[in-house]
Structures are given as structure tokens and as C-alpha cells.
Coordinates of C-alpha atoms in Angstrom, one line a residue:
Chain A
M99 CA 9.1 12.0 -17.5
K100 CA 8.5 15.7 -17.0
R101 CA 10.1 17.1 -13.9
I102 CA 7.3 17.9 -11.4
R103 CA 7.5 21.7 -10.9
N104 CA 7.3 23.0 -7.4
L105 CA 3.8 24.2 -7.0
T106 CA 4.1 27.9 -6.0
S107 CA 0.5 28.4 -5.2
V108 CA 0.0 25.6 -2.7
N109 CA -2.7 27.6 -1.0
S110 CA -5.0 27.5 -3.9
L111 CA -4.9 23.7 -4.1
L112 CA -5.5 23.3 -0.4
R113 CA -7.8 26.2 0.4
P114 CA -9.8 25.2 3.5
V115 CA -13.6 25.1 3.7
A116 CA -15.6 28.3 4.0
A117 CA -12.8 30.6 3.0
P118 CA -13.9 34.1 2.6
A119 CA -12.6 34.9 -0.8
I120 CA -12.1 32.7 -3.9
N121 CA -8.6 33.3 -5.3
A122 CA -8.0 33.9 -9.0
S123 CA -5.7 30.8 -9.1
L124 CA -8.7 28.5 -9.5
S125 CA -7.1 27.6 -12.8
L126 CA -5.1 24.9 -11.0
L127 CA -8.3 23.5 -9.5
H128 CA -10.1 23.4 -12.8
S129 CA -7.3 21.8 -14.8
S130 CA -8.1 18.5 -16.5
A131 CA -7.1 15.2 -15.0
S132 CA -3.9 14.9 -17.2
T133 CA -1.2 16.9 -15.5
V134 CA -1.0 19.3 -12.7
A135 CA 1.8 21.2 -14.3
S136 CA -0.3 22.5 -17.2
A137 CA -2.2 25.5 -15.8
A138 CA -4.4 26.7 -18.7
A139 CA -5.8 30.2 -18.8
I140 CA -9.2 30.1 -17.2
P141 CA -11.6 33.0 -16.5
E142 CA -11.2 34.6 -13.1
T143 CA -14.7 34.4 -11.8
P144 CA -16.1 30.8 -11.1
S145 CA -19.5 29.7 -12.3
P146 CA -22.4 30.4 -9.9
E147 CA -23.1 26.8 -9.1
L148 CA -19.6 26.3 -7.8
Q149 CA -19.7 29.3 -5.4
P150 CA -19.6 27.6 -2.0
Q151 CA -22.2 28.5 0.5
L152 CA -20.7 30.3 3.5
L153 CA -22.1 28.5 6.5
S154 CA -21.9 29.9 10.0
T155 CA -21.2 26.4 11.5
L156 CA -19.4 23.7 9.6
P157 CA -21.2 20.4 9.2
P158 CA -19.5 17.5 10.9
S159 CA -18.4 15.9 7.6
R160 CA -16.3 19.0 6.8
N161 CA -15.3 19.9 10.3
A162 CA -11.8 18.5 10.5
L163 CA -11.0 19.8 14.0
A164 CA -14.1 18.1 15.5
S165 CA -13.1 14.6 14.4
A166 CA -11.1 12.3 16.7
K167 CA -10.2 9.9 13.8
L168 CA -8.2 12.4 11.9
P169 CA -5.5 13.2 14.5
A170 CA -5.3 9.4 15.1
L171 CA -4.7 8.8 11.4
H172 CA -2.2 11.6 11.3
A173 CA -0.2 10.0 14.1
R174 CA -0.5 6.5 12.8
L175 CA 1.1 7.6 9.5
N176 CA 3.8 9.5 11.4
L177 CA 3.1 12.7 9.4
H178 CA 5.0 15.8 10.0
P179 CA 3.3 18.6 12.1
N180 CA 3.5 20.7 8.9
Y181 CA 0.9 18.5 7.3
P182 CA -2.4 20.0 8.4
I183 CA -5.4 17.9 9.5
Q184 CA -7.5 19.8 6.9
T185 CA -5.6 18.3 4.0
L186 CA -6.1 14.9 5.4
A187 CA -9.8 15.6 5.8
R188 CA -10.0 16.8 2.2
A189 CA -8.2 13.6 1.0
L190 CA -11.0 11.6 2.5
V191 CA -13.7 13.2 0.3
D192 CA -14.2 11.5 -3.0
P193 CA -15.6 13.5 -6.0
S194 CA -18.7 11.4 -5.8
A195 CA -19.4 12.9 -2.4
D196 CA -19.3 16.6 -3.4
K197 CA -19.8 18.4 -6.6
N198 CA -17.4 21.2 -5.8
P199 CA -13.8 20.3 -6.6
R200 CA -12.5 22.7 -3.9
F201 CA -13.6 20.2 -1.2
T202 CA -12.8 16.9 -2.9
N203 CA -9.6 15.0 -3.4
Q204 CA -9.6 14.8 -7.2
N205 CA -6.7 17.2 -7.8
L206 CA -4.7 15.6 -5.0
T207 CA -5.4 12.2 -6.5
T208 CA -4.0 13.4 -9.9
L209 CA -0.8 14.6 -8.2
G210 CA -0.5 11.5 -6.0
N211 CA -1.1 9.2 -9.0
T212 CA 1.8 10.9 -10.9
L213 CA 4.1 10.6 -7.9
T214 CA 3.4 7.0 -7.0
G215 CA 3.4 5.8 -10.6
Y216 CA 6.7 7.5 -11.2
Y217 CA 8.5 6.2 -8.1
A218 CA 7.3 2.7 -8.6
A219 CA 8.2 2.6 -12.2
E220 CA 11.7 4.1 -11.7
Y221 CA 12.4 1.6 -8.9
L222 CA 11.4 -1.4 -11.0
M223 CA 13.1 -0.2 -14.1
V224 CA 16.4 0.4 -12.3
T225 CA 16.2 -2.8 -10.2
Y226 CA 15.1 -5.1 -13.1
P227 CA 16.2 -3.5 -16.3
R228 CA 15.5 -6.5 -18.5
L229 CA 11.9 -7.0 -17.3
P230 CA 9.5 -7.5 -20.2
T231 CA 7.1 -4.5 -20.6
E232 CA 3.9 -6.3 -19.7
V233 CA 5.5 -7.8 -16.6
L234 CA 6.8 -4.3 -15.7
Y235 CA 3.3 -2.9 -15.9
A236 CA 2.0 -5.8 -13.8
A237 CA 4.7 -5.2 -11.2
V238 CA 4.0 -1.4 -11.1
S239 CA 0.3 -2.2 -10.7
A240 CA 1.2 -4.7 -7.9
Y241 CA 2.8 -1.9 -6.0
V242 CA 0.6 1.1 -6.8
G243 CA -2.4 -0.2 -8.6
N244 CA -5.9 0.3 -7.4
K245 CA -6.1 -3.0 -5.5
A246 CA -2.7 -2.5 -3.8
L247 CA -3.4 1.0 -2.7
A248 CA -6.9 0.1 -1.5
S249 CA -5.4 -2.6 0.6
L250 CA -2.9 -0.1 1.9
G251 CA -5.7 2.3 2.8
R252 CA -7.4 -0.5 4.8
E253 CA -4.2 -1.3 6.6
W254 CA -4.0 2.3 7.7
G255 CA -7.2 1.8 9.5
I256 CA -9.4 4.0 7.3
E257 CA -13.1 3.3 7.4
S258 CA -15.7 4.5 5.0
A259 CA -19.1 6.2 5.7
F260 CA -22.1 4.3 4.3
E261 CA -23.4 7.4 2.7
P262 CA -21.7 10.8 2.2
T263 CA -24.3 12.8 4.3
A264 CA -23.4 16.0 6.2
D265 CA -23.4 14.4 9.7
V266 CA -20.7 11.7 9.1
D267 CA -17.4 12.0 10.9
A268 CA -14.8 13.9 8.9
G269 CA -12.3 11.1 9.5
L270 CA -14.3 8.6 7.4
L271 CA -13.8 8.1 3.7
Q272 CA -16.8 9.8 2.1
F273 CA -18.0 8.5 -1.3
S274 CA -21.3 7.6 -2.8
R275 CA -21.7 4.1 -4.0
L276 CA -22.8 3.0 -7.5
A277 CA -26.2 1.4 -7.9
P278 CA -26.1 -2.4 -7.9
G279 CA -25.7 -4.0 -11.3
V280 CA -23.8 -1.0 -12.8
D281 CA -20.5 -1.8 -14.5
P282 CA -17.9 0.0 -12.3
K283 CA -15.3 0.5 -15.0
A284 CA -17.7 2.2 -17.5
A285 CA -19.4 4.3 -14.8
L286 CA -16.1 5.6 -13.3
H287 CA -14.9 6.5 -16.7
R288 CA -18.1 8.3 -17.6
D289 CA -18.7 10.5 -14.6
P290 CA -16.6 10.5 -11.3
H291 CA -19.3 12.5 -9.6
A292 CA -22.0 9.9 -10.1
G293 CA -20.6 7.2 -7.8
S294 CA -17.5 5.2 -7.1
T295 CA -16.5 1.8 -5.8
L296 CA -14.9 1.3 -2.4
E297 CA -11.7 0.1 -3.9
H298 CA -11.4 3.0 -6.3
A299 CA -12.2 5.6 -3.6
M300 CA -9.8 4.0 -1.1
A301 CA -7.0 4.0 -3.7
N302 CA -7.6 7.6 -4.6
L303 CA -7.5 8.5 -0.9
V304 CA -4.1 6.9 -0.5
R305 CA -2.8 8.8 -3.6
S306 CA -4.2 12.0 -2.1
V307 CA -2.3 11.4 1.1
F308 CA 0.9 11.0 -0.9
A309 CA 0.2 14.3 -2.7
G310 CA -0.3 15.9 0.7
V311 CA 3.1 14.6 1.8
Y312 CA 4.7 16.1 -1.3
L313 CA 3.0 19.5 -0.9
H314 CA 3.5 19.9 2.8
E315 CA 6.7 18.0 3.6
G316 CA 8.7 18.2 0.5
L317 CA 10.4 15.9 -2.0
S318 CA 12.7 13.8 0.1
A319 CA 9.9 13.2 2.7
T320 CA 7.7 11.9 -0.2
K321 CA 10.4 9.5 -1.3
Q322 CA 10.9 8.3 2.2
F323 CA 7.1 7.9 2.7
F324 CA 6.9 5.9 -0.5
R325 CA 9.8 3.7 0.5
Q326 CA 8.4 3.0 3.9
H327 CA 4.8 2.4 2.9
V328 CA 4.9 1.0 -0.6
L329 CA 8.4 -0.4 -1.4
S330 CA 8.6 -2.1 2.0
R331 CA 5.7 -4.4 0.8
K332 CA 6.7 -7.8 -0.5
L333 CA 6.4 -8.6 -4.2
D334 CA 8.0 -11.6 -5.7
V335 CA 8.6 -10.4 -9.3
D336 CA 9.5 -13.9 -10.4
K337 CA 5.9 -15.0 -9.6
L338 CA 4.5 -12.5 -12.2
F339 CA 5.7 -14.4 -15.2
D340 CA 3.4 -16.7 -17.2
F341 CA 5.2 -18.3 -20.1
T342 CA 3.8 -20.0 -23.1
Q343 CA 6.5 -21.9 -25.2
P344 CA 9.5 -21.1 -23.0
T345 CA 11.8 -23.4 -24.9
R346 CA 11.1 -21.5 -28.1
E347 CA 11.7 -18.2 -26.4
L348 CA 14.9 -19.4 -24.9
S349 CA 16.3 -20.6 -28.2
R350 CA 15.4 -17.2 -29.8
L351 CA 17.1 -15.4 -26.9
C352 CA 20.3 -17.5 -27.4
A353 CA 20.2 -16.8 -31.1
R354 CA 19.9 -13.1 -30.5
E355 CA 22.6 -12.8 -27.9
G356 CA 25.0 -15.0 -29.8
F357 CA 25.0 -17.8 -27.3
E358 CA 25.3 -21.4 -28.4
P359 CA 21.9 -23.0 -29.0
P360 CA 20.3 -24.4 -25.8
V361 CA 20.5 -28.1 -25.1
A362 CA 18.5 -29.8 -22.4
R363 CA 20.4 -32.5 -20.5
L364 CA 19.2 -34.9 -17.8
L365 CA 21.1 -34.2 -14.6
A366 CA 19.5 -36.7 -12.2
E367 CA 16.5 -38.9 -12.1
T368 CA 14.8 -41.4 -9.9
G369 CA 11.8 -43.7 -10.1
R370 CA 11.4 -43.5 -13.9
H371 CA 8.9 -46.4 -14.1
S372 CA 7.3 -45.8 -10.7
R373 CA 4.3 -43.8 -9.8
H374 CA 6.2 -40.7 -8.7
P375 CA 9.3 -40.2 -10.9
V376 CA 11.5 -37.2 -10.4
F377 CA 13.7 -35.8 -13.2
V378 CA 16.1 -33.0 -12.9
V379 CA 17.0 -31.3 -16.2
G380 CA 19.5 -28.6 -16.9
V381 CA 19.5 -26.4 -20.0
Y382 CA 23.0 -25.8 -21.3
S383 CA 24.4 -23.3 -23.7
G384 CA 27.6 -25.0 -24.7
S385 CA 29.1 -26.1 -21.4
E386 CA 27.4 -23.3 -19.3
L387 CA 24.3 -24.2 -17.3
M388 CA 21.6 -21.5 -17.9
G389 CA 18.7 -23.0 -15.9
E390 CA 17.6 -26.1 -14.1
G391 CA 14.2 -27.6 -13.5
H392 CA 12.6 -30.6 -11.9
G393 CA 9.4 -32.4 -12.8
G394 CA 7.4 -35.6 -12.8
S395 CA 8.1 -36.1 -16.5
L396 CA 11.0 -35.3 -18.8
D397 CA 8.9 -32.7 -20.6
E398 CA 7.9 -30.9 -17.4
A399 CA 11.4 -30.8 -16.2
R400 CA 12.7 -29.5 -19.5
I401 CA 10.0 -26.7 -19.6
R402 CA 10.7 -25.7 -16.0
A403 CA 14.4 -25.6 -16.8
A404 CA 13.7 -23.3 -19.8
V405 CA 11.5 -21.1 -17.6
N406 CA 14.1 -20.8 -15.0
A407 CA 16.7 -19.9 -17.6
L408 CA 14.5 -17.2 -19.0
K409 CA 13.8 -15.8 -15.5
G410 CA 17.5 -15.8 -14.8
W411 CA 17.8 -13.5 -17.9
Y412 CA 14.9 -11.3 -17.3
L413 CA 15.4 -10.8 -13.6
Y414 CA 19.0 -9.6 -13.9
S415 CA 19.6 -6.9 -11.3
P416 CA 22.7 -4.7 -11.6
P417 CA 24.7 -4.3 -8.4
E418 CA 24.8 -0.5 -8.4
K419 CA 21.4 1.0 -8.6
D420 CA 21.1 4.8 -9.0
L421 CA 17.5 6.0 -9.2
P422 CA 17.0 8.9 -11.7
S423 CA 15.1 10.9 -9.0
K424 CA 18.4 11.1 -7.1
T425 CA 19.2 14.1 -9.3
E426 CA 16.0 15.9 -8.2
E427 CA 17.4 16.5 -4.8
S428 CA 20.8 17.8 -5.7
R429 CA 22.1 18.6 -9.2
D430 CA 25.7 17.7 -8.2
A431 CA 24.8 14.2 -7.1
K432 CA 26.9 11.6 -8.9
F433 CA 24.5 9.7 -11.1
K434 CA 25.3 6.5 -12.9
P435 CA 22.7 5.9 -15.7
A436 CA 20.8 2.7 -15.5
Y437 CA 21.5 -0.3 -17.8
I438 CA 19.2 -0.2 -20.8
D439 CA 18.2 -3.5 -22.3
P440 CA 17.7 -4.1 -26.0
G441 CA 14.2 -5.3 -25.2
E442 CA 12.1 -8.5 -25.0
V443 CA 12.7 -11.5 -27.1
I444 CA 10.7 -11.4 -30.3
V445 CA 9.5 -15.0 -31.0
Chain B
M1205 CA 3.4 -12.6 -26.8
P1206 CA 5.1 -15.5 -25.2
V1207 CA 5.3 -13.8 -21.8
T1208 CA 2.0 -12.7 -20.2
P1209 CA 1.9 -11.3 -16.7
L1210 CA -0.1 -12.5 -13.8
R1211 CA -2.0 -9.9 -11.8
L1212 CA -0.9 -10.1 -8.2
I1213 CA -0.7 -7.5 -5.5
S1214 CA 2.2 -6.8 -3.1
K1215 CA 1.8 -8.0 0.5
S1216 CA 2.3 -5.7 3.4
Q1217 CA 5.1 -6.2 5.8
N1218 CA 4.2 -4.0 8.8
G1219 CA 7.4 -2.8 10.5
V1220 CA 9.8 -3.5 7.7
G1221 CA 9.3 0.1 6.5
A1222 CA 6.8 2.0 8.4
F1223 CA 5.1 0.6 11.5
V1224 CA 1.4 1.0 11.9
L1225 CA 0.0 0.3 15.3
Q1226 CA -2.7 -2.3 15.0
C1227 CA -4.9 -0.9 17.7
K1228 CA -6.9 2.0 16.1
R1229 CA -9.6 2.7 18.6
M1230 CA -10.3 2.1 22.3
E1231 CA -13.6 2.6 24.0
F1232 CA -13.8 2.9 27.8
N1233 CA -17.2 2.3 29.3
Y1234 CA -17.8 3.2 33.0
C1235 CA -20.7 3.4 35.4
D1236 CA -21.4 6.0 38.1
W1237 CA -23.5 3.8 40.2
A1238 CA -21.8 0.4 40.1
G1239 CA -19.1 -0.3 42.7
S1240 CA -17.2 -2.4 40.3
S1241 CA -16.5 0.7 38.3
K1242 CA -14.6 2.5 41.0
G1243 CA -11.2 1.7 39.7
M1244 CA -12.3 2.6 36.2
N1245 CA -13.6 6.0 37.2
S1246 CA -10.3 6.6 39.0
F1247 CA -8.3 5.5 35.9
L1248 CA -10.3 7.8 33.6
K1249 CA -9.6 10.8 35.9
H1250 CA -6.0 10.2 36.6
H1251 CA -4.4 7.9 34.0
L1252 CA -6.3 8.2 30.8
P1253 CA -5.1 11.6 29.7
K1254 CA -1.4 10.5 29.9
F1255 CA -2.2 7.2 28.2
A1256 CA -4.0 9.0 25.4
K1257 CA -1.2 11.5 24.9
A1258 CA 1.4 8.7 24.8
N1259 CA -0.7 6.9 22.1
P1260 CA -1.9 9.5 19.7
Q1261 CA -2.6 6.8 17.0
I1262 CA -5.4 5.4 19.0
E1263 CA -8.8 7.1 18.8
I1264 CA -10.1 7.0 22.4
T1265 CA -13.8 7.2 23.3
V1266 CA -15.2 7.4 26.9
S1267 CA -18.9 6.8 27.4
P1268 CA -21.1 5.8 30.3
R1269 CA -22.7 2.4 30.2
P1270 CA -25.1 2.6 33.1
H1271 CA -25.7 -0.4 35.4
K1272 CA -23.1 -2.5 33.7
H1273 CA -19.6 -3.5 34.6
P1274 CA -16.8 -1.3 33.2
I1275 CA -15.2 -2.6 30.0
I1276 CA -12.4 -1.6 27.6
R1277 CA -13.1 -2.3 24.0
G1278 CA -10.2 -2.3 21.6
E1279 CA -10.8 -2.2 17.8
Y1280 CA -8.1 -3.3 15.4
I1281 CA -7.1 -2.7 11.8
N1282 CA -8.1 -6.2 10.8
G1283 CA -11.7 -5.4 11.8
R1284 CA -11.8 -7.6 14.9
E1285 CA -12.3 -6.2 18.4
K1286 CA -11.2 -7.3 21.9
V1287 CA -13.2 -6.6 25.0
I1288 CA -11.9 -6.8 28.5
C1289 CA -14.2 -6.5 31.5
V1290 CA -12.3 -4.5 34.2
R1291 CA -14.8 -5.0 37.0
N1292 CA -13.3 -4.6 40.5
L1293 CA -9.8 -3.8 39.3
E1294 CA -7.7 -1.0 40.6
H1295 CA -6.7 1.9 38.3
N1296 CA -3.1 0.6 37.8
Q1297 CA -4.4 -2.9 36.9
I1298 CA -6.8 -1.2 34.4
L1299 CA -3.8 0.6 32.9
Q1300 CA -2.1 -2.7 32.5
K1301 CA -5.2 -4.0 30.6
A1302 CA -5.2 -0.9 28.4
E1303 CA -1.6 -1.5 27.6
L1304 CA -2.3 -5.1 26.8
L1305 CA -5.0 -4.1 24.3
R1306 CA -2.7 -1.5 22.8
N1307 CA 0.1 -4.0 22.4
S1308 CA -1.9 -6.7 20.6
S1309 CA -2.9 -7.1 17.0
G1310 CA -6.4 -8.1 16.4
L1311 CA -5.5 -11.7 15.6
K1312 CA -7.1 -14.5 17.5
L1313 CA -4.8 -15.9 20.2
R1314 CA -3.0 -18.9 18.7
R1315 CA -0.3 -21.2 20.0
V1316 CA 3.0 -20.7 18.2
T1317 CA 4.8 -24.0 17.7
K1318 CA 7.5 -23.0 15.2
P1319 CA 10.5 -20.8 16.1
V1320 CA 10.4 -18.8 12.9
S1321 CA 7.6 -17.6 10.7
S1322 CA 8.5 -15.7 7.5
M1323 CA 7.3 -14.8 4.1
N1324 CA 10.8 -15.3 2.6
E1325 CA 12.1 -18.7 1.5
S1326 CA 14.9 -20.2 3.6
V1327 CA 18.3 -18.7 3.2
R1328 CA 20.2 -22.0 3.2
G1329 CA 17.7 -23.8 1.0
I1330 CA 15.8 -27.1 1.4
F1331 CA 17.7 -30.3 1.2
S1332 CA 17.8 -32.0 -2.3
P1333 CA 19.1 -35.5 -2.8
F1334 CA 19.8 -34.8 -6.5
H1335 CA 22.3 -32.0 -5.9
G1336 CA 25.6 -32.1 -4.2
T1337 CA 28.2 -34.9 -4.1
G1338 CA 25.8 -37.7 -3.2
Y1339 CA 26.0 -40.3 -0.4
A1340 CA 28.5 -43.1 -0.8
I1341 CA 27.4 -46.2 1.0

């Protein structure tokens, strides 16, 4: 993962509305959605249609200081006084609400997406090094995916304006909705200015707020903000697994690791010929118990035992966990590299 | 692949990391004509600025509601609202009502019968007759 460079020209990314002069560092604003670090060479004068109109009075939807909701949101999130209300206001404007990227949150979203994705991924990779790739992606998505961040935005008390007109409060999420019947995935991919869904807009807003924390408060504050708002959420990683043929996978795992082949043994049972039998089966490798499961039939108990054995393998968590981003704060920090697993079991 | 993932989302645990006050907005309605609004008018003049300053997370709105009793309306993050009619109350009693609204979440009032409610499974585990040394009769 490329180290995120400190953005020297923070001002260009966060220039407030109706600024008198357009700075030459618009290159950062016009960069593609891939990375913020790549600042390509762009001509100095912007195109005529993107020249903002200089209005004598700000419309309410862009007047951050006139909104009561913005300072309330600022205080609710416990943001530092260095974080201006204007950035928060800008984070609330989706690209579908305004054509000019100087007033929308699309660049903040890109930065926030990089940050949240990175911190979630590194935490999960260090905490559960043996997690299968698909399950890792699902876990990252459960923390920082669109649905999760949209839910976080709602829990921050952010409301959306019905339509992004000029008279809405600046503290409302402004985005224009897609026409009914339109497939959201295709439409969002095609043109972000045409319209958005509430979930997508809310998730992008949360990412933009993270980006604002990074830009105004610094790296350690961003990590703390992430830990407090995202990592504090409850996710049972063991509930993300969906196995097909766990017994087969377990036997391949034992063969790969050089364990003795797994044998299922009945540990306890009751009511075998009654209406509700209970069987408790343990899967052994030699004399060592790998996993135990219960069920209403012998097969169910054996499969549960295999699943539990596999979960015990995949959900291994090392006692010392050093996140790689620890080295971003101080180069002298003692860093113990994470355990790297050979990979998933190939069946 | 033998392992496919299930798409779930993480559940918020307010207070475990950051604490977000559940009351996001309070609206104070007063009346200049009604006698029942005397306490409310006094509250708005003397106590409200301090209350608003102490609770910057709450968006406070004050508006006249002519010829009606004074009310405080609290809106919460779960979308529900709680309204308290503060007719004929003194300003300190109205402050108590405002604090009551500030301290609640938007959930409906419900009787709590269990001592502990938690998302985590029990630390000591649930009894199983199949594990352990068994019971000798």
C-alpha cells in the first residue's frame, strides 16, 4: 500500500465557496478517482463552465455559518476546533447535487475511501492472519462497506434534503435521487453527476468526514477516529463463514499441514430413537481434538464439528498484534511483522 | 470455492468507542399570550442559553406557537420524537424536563426485567449436560 503523502496544498482541496481567485493547483481537484497522490499536469486555467459564479449573498445550501445543524454535528462527532465547519458542509454535498467539483465531496470521498479501506484491511489482516480472502473482503465490507458507512451516517444524526435546491439547510445531505426503475449500480458507475442513492450518498459523506479529519487533525487523530467510530462496532467474524463440504476441506487442510487425518468420534448422545436426539461429535487428529459439534443427527453433528475445526484454524489470532501503520507515526517504533499464512486450503 | 462469505454489516455499540448523544434536536414552543407559558418564557430568557452552550450537540430551535400551551419537542437519532407539555411549570421545572429529554434515547419506554442485556455471549457459558464429569446418582 502506497504511503499516503502529506498533502501540502490542503487549501486547494478545501477552498471555500465564492473564493476570489482560482488557484493553479486545481490539478489536485481534477485528478481521476484512483489516487489522490497522483497529481497529473493539468492546464492552469479551468474550463469556462466550471468558473463559479461569484454571488454577493450565499444561498442557504452553501452558507455553512447560517446552519444550526452543522455545529451540532461537529460537536456530536467531537471534532477538533481545527476542523472547520466549511469542510463539514462540503462533505454533505454529493456530486449529483452540484456539477462543480470545487463544491462537492468527490475528492474527499476518494481520500476517505482510501483511508477507511486501508485501516479496516490492516486491522483484520493482523488480527486474523489466516482468514480466507473472500471472507476477509466480506469482513472489510462489513466494517467500511457502503451499507455499514450509510448506517454509521444515520447514527450520526445526518438527515438528507429531498432535493438539492438552493434553499435547503447546509447541514442536510444534498444529493439528487435516481429516477424510479433505474438500476443503481449501473447508473452510479456511468455518471455520478446524474443521481445517487441515499445509501451511496450517505456512505460517501462518512468517507468525506474521515478525509476531513485526516486533513485537518492529522494522522493519529484519524486512527483514533477510526477506532472509535468504526472498530468499536461489533462484528462476529465467525458468522461470516458459509462452508460447503467442510469435512473435505478439513481433511485437505490436515494433509497439507502434516496432521494425522481427521477422524470423527461420538463423544456423547441421548435420545437416539426418540423424536429429539442430541449427538455430540468431536473431530480428532490423532489424539488431539480439533473441533466439536452437536446436532440432531450424526451427520449434522459431524459437519458442525468439521466447521468448528475449520473456524478454529481460520480464526487464529496472534497474541501480539502490531499494525503496520504504527510505523507511519514514528520511524523508530519497534514493529513486529505480522504472521503471514500460506493461504486458504485448495480442495 | 468451499468457503463463501456471508454479507453482514457490523452493529454499532454506542459508547464503546465514541459516544453519540441520541438527542439531536430540541424545539421549544412558547406563547406570549397564554398564562401557562410564563415559566417557559422565563426559561427561554434565563436558562436556555446556558443549556444550549452546555449541549452543543443538540440543535435548538425556539419558535412561538400562539394560543397553545408551551411544549418541548425532542427529536432523536432513531427518528422518533418525544414531546412534553410544560404548561404551568416554573422555569427550573422546565429545565428538568429539558434535561430529561436530553438524557433519553428515542426508544419507547419499556420495563426492564433482566439485570443484564448484552450483544456478547455469556462469559461462563451455558450449561451442557454432555460436557463435564457428569452427575453420579
